[in-house]
DNA sequence: CACGCTGTCGACCGACGGTCAAGAAGCTAT
DNA sequence: ATAGCTTCTTGACCGTCGGTCGACAGCGTG
């Protein structure tokens, strides 16, 4: 009778711990490599309690992502006073720095994204906005330019994954590769380009 | 007693029909949008019989892919006598033609690929080989060139999906965009390039 | 007509995401 | 101390999923 059957926590505290645990677990395992029952067991609570705090596995996952996403957004947010090309360069550099730090999580996220519709929508929305920003900043309107930028975003993911897997050259060079490829893609799409944006290196 | 409880089919015939049905269903719905029970119901048989012919859902899926994949490989296989750049151009053109014809299936495949490990491995293997072929054909050895080509393969998928979704310019222009971007990516990676490959258009 | 081959099925399994009403921890007022 | 109240927590349950198994039944053969 003296030992309580379970330890009781404050709503906020429990939620905080669950988010923290989720952040760690979802960077180690992809979304569908881990079940809610396992997570609950890992947290030392029942599955029902986990569902008491988060209405579904997807929402739990998204909530877990939100923290890191906010930090990423803050770091990548470019200085609005910079001219477009420099702004893009700076944002891209910050983005690569973040990936270099959180490479595990980045890889697992890309793997999970395909499975969770809600995450796919979020990523899709971000991409739409990014495409729009780039297109207006270089003043391109042709359909092919849109396709070029969209494809380039995929290029980024693929190149980053390959770089993470090998890490056999400098981040600076990756940045040059990305910027140079964007330039090449826009040129190949027939878009007009800002005069002579000399790339680093 | 006069009406049989079920119609009995030859092993080969049943298998053929199931593959045919699978090909159609998996182009309409992605891998995890449809269950084995639904497929069996659609085929007018029991789930157990479906599993009698295919040991798992994954293997069934892969088997349905095999037919189309074989055709694709045949159409894309380049003339070995052509010089590298022309060979690539021809293969790419054939690839785009195939995508234009099978756009639904292509989109659903890319969506399913992320979920089915076996398919991911197959795609990964094909990509490895493609990267290798391109790298040797342009005689590039730097790590960054490898990353450039890998990224470019992602670019292709992204650009093709965008093109499929909009179809607001000619296939020929998409081909130019892809080739031009590959050129740009290789250049940006610092790889030496074959002298003056003038792109179509 | 019996017999065997094998194509076929209903019933079952563990694991999954998700739900529910009941119970127990811990605070407060008496 | 204890009764009562709030709310944090739980065990048991549901439907569906991919996958398995022993038994039945259609059909060609002697």
Short mmCIF file of N, CA and C in Angstrom, two decimals, chain A residues 43-155:
data_model
loop_
_atom_site.label_atom_id
_atom_site.label_comp_id
_atom_site.label_asym_id
_atom_site.label_seq_id
_atom_site.Cartn_x
_atom_site.Cartn_y
_atom_site.Cartn_z
N UNK A 43 8.45 5.65 -22.59
CA UNK A 43 8.15 6.78 -21.71
C UNK A 43 7.73 6.30 -20.32
N UNK A 44 7.53 5.00 -20.17
CA UNK A 44 7.12 4.47 -18.88
C UNK A 44 5.67 4.73 -18.55
N UNK A 45 4.84 4.91 -19.55
CA UNK A 45 3.42 5.16 -19.33
C UNK A 45 2.60 4.24 -20.22
N UNK A 46 1.29 4.32 -20.06
CA UNK A 46 0.42 3.49 -20.89
C UNK A 46 0.17 4.19 -22.22
N UNK A 47 -0.22 3.37 -23.20
CA UNK A 47 -0.50 3.93 -24.52
C UNK A 47 -1.66 4.92 -24.46
N UNK A 48 -2.64 4.58 -23.62
CA UNK A 48 -3.83 5.44 -23.50
C UNK A 48 -3.44 6.85 -23.05
N UNK A 49 -2.47 6.92 -22.16
CA UNK A 49 -2.05 8.24 -21.67
C UNK A 49 -1.40 9.04 -22.79
N UNK A 50 -0.60 8.36 -23.59
CA UNK A 50 0.02 9.02 -24.73
C UNK A 50 -1.05 9.62 -25.63
N UNK A 51 -2.11 8.85 -25.84
CA UNK A 51 -3.21 9.34 -26.67
C UNK A 51 -4.05 10.40 -25.96
N UNK A 52 -3.91 10.44 -24.63
CA UNK A 52 -4.60 11.51 -23.91
C UNK A 52 -3.94 12.85 -24.20
N UNK A 53 -2.64 12.82 -24.41
CA UNK A 53 -1.91 14.08 -24.64
C UNK A 53 -1.84 14.46 -26.11
N UNK A 54 -1.84 13.47 -26.98
CA UNK A 54 -1.80 13.75 -28.42
C UNK A 54 -2.87 12.93 -29.12
N UNK A 55 -3.72 13.56 -29.92
CA UNK A 55 -4.89 12.88 -30.46
C UNK A 55 -4.56 11.77 -31.46
N UNK A 56 -3.38 11.81 -32.06
CA UNK A 56 -3.04 10.76 -33.02
C UNK A 56 -1.52 10.68 -33.14
N UNK A 57 -1.05 9.63 -33.75
CA UNK A 57 0.38 9.47 -33.93
C UNK A 57 0.93 10.58 -34.83
N UNK A 58 0.19 10.89 -35.90
CA UNK A 58 0.61 11.93 -36.82
C UNK A 58 0.78 13.27 -36.10
N UNK A 59 -0.26 13.63 -35.29
CA UNK A 59 -0.18 14.92 -34.63
C UNK A 59 0.96 14.94 -33.62
N UNK A 60 1.19 13.81 -32.98
CA UNK A 60 2.33 13.71 -32.07
C UNK A 60 3.63 13.96 -32.83
N UNK A 61 3.74 13.31 -33.97
CA UNK A 61 4.95 13.48 -34.79
C UNK A 61 5.13 14.93 -35.22
N UNK A 62 4.06 15.52 -35.71
CA UNK A 62 4.14 16.92 -36.15
C UNK A 62 4.50 17.84 -35.00
N UNK A 63 3.90 17.59 -33.83
CA UNK A 63 4.21 18.41 -32.66
C UNK A 63 5.68 18.29 -32.31
N UNK A 64 6.19 17.06 -32.41
CA UNK A 64 7.61 16.83 -32.15
C UNK A 64 8.48 17.63 -33.11
N UNK A 65 8.04 17.68 -34.37
CA UNK A 65 8.81 18.40 -35.39
C UNK A 65 8.81 19.90 -35.15
N UNK A 66 7.71 20.40 -34.62
CA UNK A 66 7.49 21.84 -34.57
C UNK A 66 8.66 22.58 -33.92
N UNK A 67 9.17 22.05 -32.81
CA UNK A 67 10.26 22.72 -32.10
C UNK A 67 11.46 22.93 -33.02
N UNK A 68 11.96 21.83 -33.56
CA UNK A 68 13.11 21.93 -34.45
C UNK A 68 12.84 22.79 -35.66
N UNK A 69 11.61 22.68 -36.20
CA UNK A 69 11.27 23.45 -37.39
C UNK A 69 11.35 24.95 -37.11
N UNK A 70 10.87 25.33 -35.92
CA UNK A 70 10.89 26.74 -35.55
C UNK A 70 12.33 27.26 -35.52
N UNK A 71 13.20 26.46 -34.91
CA UNK A 71 14.61 26.86 -34.83
C UNK A 71 15.21 26.99 -36.23
N UNK A 72 14.90 25.99 -37.07
CA UNK A 72 15.43 26.02 -38.44
C UNK A 72 14.96 27.28 -39.17
N UNK A 73 13.66 27.57 -39.03
CA UNK A 73 13.11 28.72 -39.74
C UNK A 73 13.81 30.00 -39.30
N UNK A 74 14.07 30.10 -38.00
CA UNK A 74 14.72 31.31 -37.49
C UNK A 74 16.13 31.46 -38.04
N UNK A 75 16.83 30.32 -38.08
CA UNK A 75 18.21 30.39 -38.56
C UNK A 75 18.31 30.66 -40.05
N UNK A 76 17.29 30.18 -40.80
CA UNK A 76 17.37 30.30 -42.25
C UNK A 76 16.79 31.62 -42.75
N UNK A 77 15.90 32.17 -41.96
CA UNK A 77 15.25 33.44 -42.34
C UNK A 77 16.30 34.47 -42.78
N UNK A 78 16.25 34.89 -44.06
CA UNK A 78 17.32 35.78 -44.55
C UNK A 78 17.09 37.23 -44.13
N UNK A 79 18.16 37.97 -44.10
CA UNK A 79 18.10 39.41 -43.86
C UNK A 79 17.35 40.07 -45.01
N UNK A 80 16.20 40.71 -44.74
CA UNK A 80 15.38 41.27 -45.83
C UNK A 80 16.04 42.43 -46.56
N UNK A 81 17.13 42.98 -46.01
CA UNK A 81 17.79 44.11 -46.67
C UNK A 81 18.79 43.67 -47.74
N UNK A 82 19.15 42.39 -47.68
CA UNK A 82 20.13 41.89 -48.66
C UNK A 82 19.49 41.79 -50.05
N UNK A 83 20.29 42.02 -51.11
CA UNK A 83 19.80 41.76 -52.46
C UNK A 83 19.53 40.27 -52.62
N UNK A 84 18.60 39.92 -53.52
CA UNK A 84 18.09 38.56 -53.61
C UNK A 84 19.16 37.48 -53.64
N UNK A 85 20.15 37.64 -54.52
CA UNK A 85 21.12 36.55 -54.67
C UNK A 85 21.90 36.33 -53.37
N UNK A 86 22.32 37.43 -52.74
CA UNK A 86 23.06 37.28 -51.49
C UNK A 86 22.16 36.69 -50.41
N UNK A 87 20.89 37.11 -50.41
CA UNK A 87 19.96 36.58 -49.41
C UNK A 87 19.82 35.07 -49.56
N UNK A 88 19.65 34.63 -50.81
CA UNK A 88 19.54 33.20 -51.07
C UNK A 88 20.79 32.47 -50.62
N UNK A 89 21.94 33.04 -50.98
CA UNK A 89 23.20 32.41 -50.60
C UNK A 89 23.30 32.26 -49.09
N UNK A 90 22.96 33.32 -48.37
CA UNK A 90 23.06 33.28 -46.91
C UNK A 90 22.09 32.24 -46.34
N UNK A 91 20.85 32.25 -46.83
CA UNK A 91 19.85 31.31 -46.32
C UNK A 91 20.30 29.87 -46.58
N UNK A 92 20.79 29.65 -47.78
CA UNK A 92 21.23 28.31 -48.16
C UNK A 92 22.38 27.86 -47.27
N UNK A 93 23.30 28.78 -47.01
CA UNK A 93 24.44 28.45 -46.16
C UNK A 93 23.97 28.06 -44.76
N UNK A 94 23.02 28.84 -44.23
CA UNK A 94 22.48 28.53 -42.90
C UNK A 94 21.78 27.18 -42.92
N UNK A 95 21.06 26.93 -44.00
CA UNK A 95 20.35 25.66 -44.14
C UNK A 95 21.33 24.49 -44.12
N UNK A 96 22.41 24.62 -44.88
CA UNK A 96 23.40 23.56 -44.93
C UNK A 96 24.06 23.36 -43.57
N UNK A 97 24.29 24.45 -42.88
CA UNK A 97 24.88 24.34 -41.54
C UNK A 97 23.96 23.55 -40.62
N UNK A 98 22.68 23.83 -40.72
CA UNK A 98 21.71 23.12 -39.89
C UNK A 98 21.71 21.63 -40.22
N UNK A 99 21.73 21.34 -41.52
CA UNK A 99 21.74 19.93 -41.94
C UNK A 99 22.99 19.22 -41.43
N UNK A 100 24.13 19.92 -41.53
CA UNK A 100 25.38 19.30 -41.08
C UNK A 100 25.30 18.95 -39.60
N UNK A 101 24.59 19.79 -38.83
CA UNK A 101 24.46 19.53 -37.40
C UNK A 101 23.45 18.42 -37.10
N UNK A 102 22.33 18.43 -37.85
CA UNK A 102 21.24 17.50 -37.57
C UNK A 102 21.07 16.48 -38.69
N UNK A 103 22.18 15.94 -39.14
CA UNK A 103 22.08 15.10 -40.34
C UNK A 103 21.20 13.87 -40.12
N UNK A 104 21.34 13.23 -38.95
CA UNK A 104 20.48 12.07 -38.68
C UNK A 104 19.01 12.43 -38.81
N UNK A 105 18.62 13.45 -38.08
CA UNK A 105 17.22 13.86 -38.10
C UNK A 105 16.76 14.24 -39.49
N UNK A 106 17.62 14.91 -40.24
CA UNK A 106 17.26 15.31 -41.61
C UNK A 106 16.98 14.09 -42.47
N UNK A 107 17.85 13.11 -42.39
CA UNK A 107 17.67 11.89 -43.19
C UNK A 107 16.39 11.16 -42.80
N UNK A 108 16.20 11.00 -41.49
CA UNK A 108 15.00 10.30 -41.02
C UNK A 108 13.74 11.07 -41.40
N UNK A 109 13.82 12.39 -41.35
CA UNK A 109 12.66 13.20 -41.70
C UNK A 109 12.27 12.97 -43.15
N UNK A 110 13.26 13.04 -44.03
CA UNK A 110 12.97 12.84 -45.45
C UNK A 110 12.37 11.46 -45.69
N UNK A 111 12.83 10.49 -44.89
CA UNK A 111 12.29 9.14 -45.03
C UNK A 111 10.85 9.09 -44.52
N UNK A 112 10.59 9.75 -43.40
CA UNK A 112 9.26 9.73 -42.81
C UNK A 112 8.26 10.55 -43.61
N UNK A 113 8.75 11.62 -44.21
CA UNK A 113 7.86 12.57 -44.86
C UNK A 113 6.94 11.90 -45.86
N UNK A 114 7.50 10.91 -46.58
CA UNK A 114 6.71 10.27 -47.62
C UNK A 114 5.50 9.56 -47.05
N UNK A 115 5.62 9.10 -45.80
CA UNK A 115 4.57 8.27 -45.22
C UNK A 115 3.46 9.11 -44.60
N UNK A 116 3.82 10.21 -43.94
CA UNK A 116 2.84 10.98 -43.18
C UNK A 116 2.27 12.09 -44.05
N UNK A 117 1.00 11.97 -44.42
CA UNK A 117 0.40 12.95 -45.32
C UNK A 117 0.51 14.37 -44.80
N UNK A 118 0.28 14.53 -43.50
CA UNK A 118 0.31 15.88 -42.94
C UNK A 118 1.67 16.53 -43.12
N UNK A 119 2.72 15.76 -42.91
CA UNK A 119 4.07 16.28 -43.08
C UNK A 119 4.33 16.59 -44.55
N UNK A 120 3.82 15.71 -45.42
CA UNK A 120 4.00 15.96 -46.85
C UNK A 120 3.39 17.29 -47.24
N UNK A 121 2.21 17.55 -46.68
CA UNK A 121 1.54 18.83 -46.99
C UNK A 121 2.37 20.00 -46.50
N UNK A 122 2.88 19.89 -45.28
CA UNK A 122 3.70 20.98 -44.74
C UNK A 122 4.89 21.23 -45.64
N UNK A 123 5.62 20.17 -45.97
CA UNK A 123 6.79 20.31 -46.83
C UNK A 123 6.39 20.91 -48.17
N UNK A 124 5.27 20.41 -48.70
CA UNK A 124 4.80 20.91 -50.00
C UNK A 124 4.53 22.41 -49.94
N UNK A 125 3.90 22.83 -48.86
CA UNK A 125 3.60 24.25 -48.69
C UNK A 125 4.88 25.07 -48.64
N UNK A 126 5.84 24.61 -47.84
CA UNK A 126 7.11 25.31 -47.73
C UNK A 126 7.78 25.39 -49.10
N UNK A 127 7.74 24.29 -49.83
CA UNK A 127 8.36 24.29 -51.15
C UNK A 127 7.68 25.27 -52.08
N UNK A 128 6.35 25.27 -52.07
CA UNK A 128 5.61 26.22 -52.90
C UNK A 128 6.10 27.64 -52.64
N UNK A 129 6.17 27.97 -51.35
CA UNK A 129 6.58 29.32 -50.98
C UNK A 129 8.01 29.59 -51.44
N UNK A 130 8.88 28.61 -51.27
CA UNK A 130 10.27 28.79 -51.67
C UNK A 130 10.38 29.00 -53.17
N UNK A 131 9.68 28.17 -53.94
CA UNK A 131 9.69 28.33 -55.39
C UNK A 131 9.23 29.73 -55.77
N UNK A 132 8.14 30.15 -55.14
CA UNK A 132 7.60 31.48 -55.42
C UNK A 132 8.64 32.56 -55.16
N UNK A 133 9.27 32.47 -53.98
CA UNK A 133 10.27 33.49 -53.60
C UNK A 133 11.40 33.55 -54.59
N UNK A 134 11.92 32.38 -54.96
CA UNK A 134 13.05 32.36 -55.88
C UNK A 134 12.65 32.92 -57.24
N UNK A 135 11.48 32.49 -57.70
CA UNK A 135 11.04 32.93 -59.03
C UNK A 135 10.87 34.45 -59.09
N UNK A 136 10.24 35.02 -58.08
CA UNK A 136 10.07 36.47 -58.10
C UNK A 136 11.40 37.18 -57.94
N UNK A 137 12.30 36.60 -57.16
CA UNK A 137 13.57 37.28 -56.91
C UNK A 137 14.43 37.32 -58.18
N UNK A 138 14.26 36.34 -59.07
CA UNK A 138 15.01 36.40 -60.33
C UNK A 138 14.10 36.85 -61.46
N UNK A 139 12.85 37.18 -61.10
CA UNK A 139 11.94 37.78 -62.06
C UNK A 139 11.66 36.85 -63.25
N UNK A 140 11.41 35.58 -62.97
CA UNK A 140 11.12 34.62 -64.03
C UNK A 140 9.64 34.24 -63.98
N UNK A 141 9.05 34.07 -65.15
CA UNK A 141 7.61 33.78 -65.18
C UNK A 141 7.26 32.53 -65.99
N UNK A 142 8.19 32.05 -66.83
CA UNK A 142 7.86 30.89 -67.67
C UNK A 142 7.56 29.66 -66.83
N UNK A 143 6.67 28.82 -67.34
CA UNK A 143 6.40 27.55 -66.67
C UNK A 143 7.67 26.74 -66.45
N UNK A 144 8.55 26.74 -67.45
CA UNK A 144 9.76 25.92 -67.35
C UNK A 144 10.65 26.39 -66.20
N UNK A 145 10.62 27.68 -65.91
CA UNK A 145 11.41 28.20 -64.79
C UNK A 145 10.87 27.66 -63.47
N UNK A 146 9.55 27.59 -63.38
CA UNK A 146 8.93 27.00 -62.18
C UNK A 146 9.39 25.55 -62.01
N UNK A 147 9.31 24.80 -63.11
CA UNK A 147 9.75 23.41 -63.06
C UNK A 147 11.22 23.31 -62.67
N UNK A 148 12.02 24.24 -63.19
CA UNK A 148 13.45 24.22 -62.88
C UNK A 148 13.68 24.41 -61.38
N UNK A 149 12.99 25.37 -60.79
CA UNK A 149 13.19 25.62 -59.36
C UNK A 149 12.68 24.46 -58.52
N UNK A 150 11.48 23.96 -58.90
CA UNK A 150 10.93 22.80 -58.17
C UNK A 150 11.92 21.64 -58.23
N UNK A 151 12.41 21.36 -59.42
CA UNK A 151 13.38 20.27 -59.57
C UNK A 151 14.62 20.54 -58.75
N UNK A 152 15.03 21.80 -58.71
CA UNK A 152 16.24 22.15 -57.97
C UNK A 152 16.08 21.86 -56.48
N UNK A 153 14.88 22.06 -55.94
CA UNK A 153 14.64 21.74 -54.53
C UNK A 153 14.85 20.25 -54.29
N UNK A 154 14.41 19.44 -55.24
CA UNK A 154 14.67 18.00 -55.14
C UNK A 154 16.18 17.74 -55.22
N UNK A 155 16.81 18.44 -56.13
CA UNK A 155 18.27 18.32 -56.26
C UNK A 155 18.93 18.56 -54.91
#
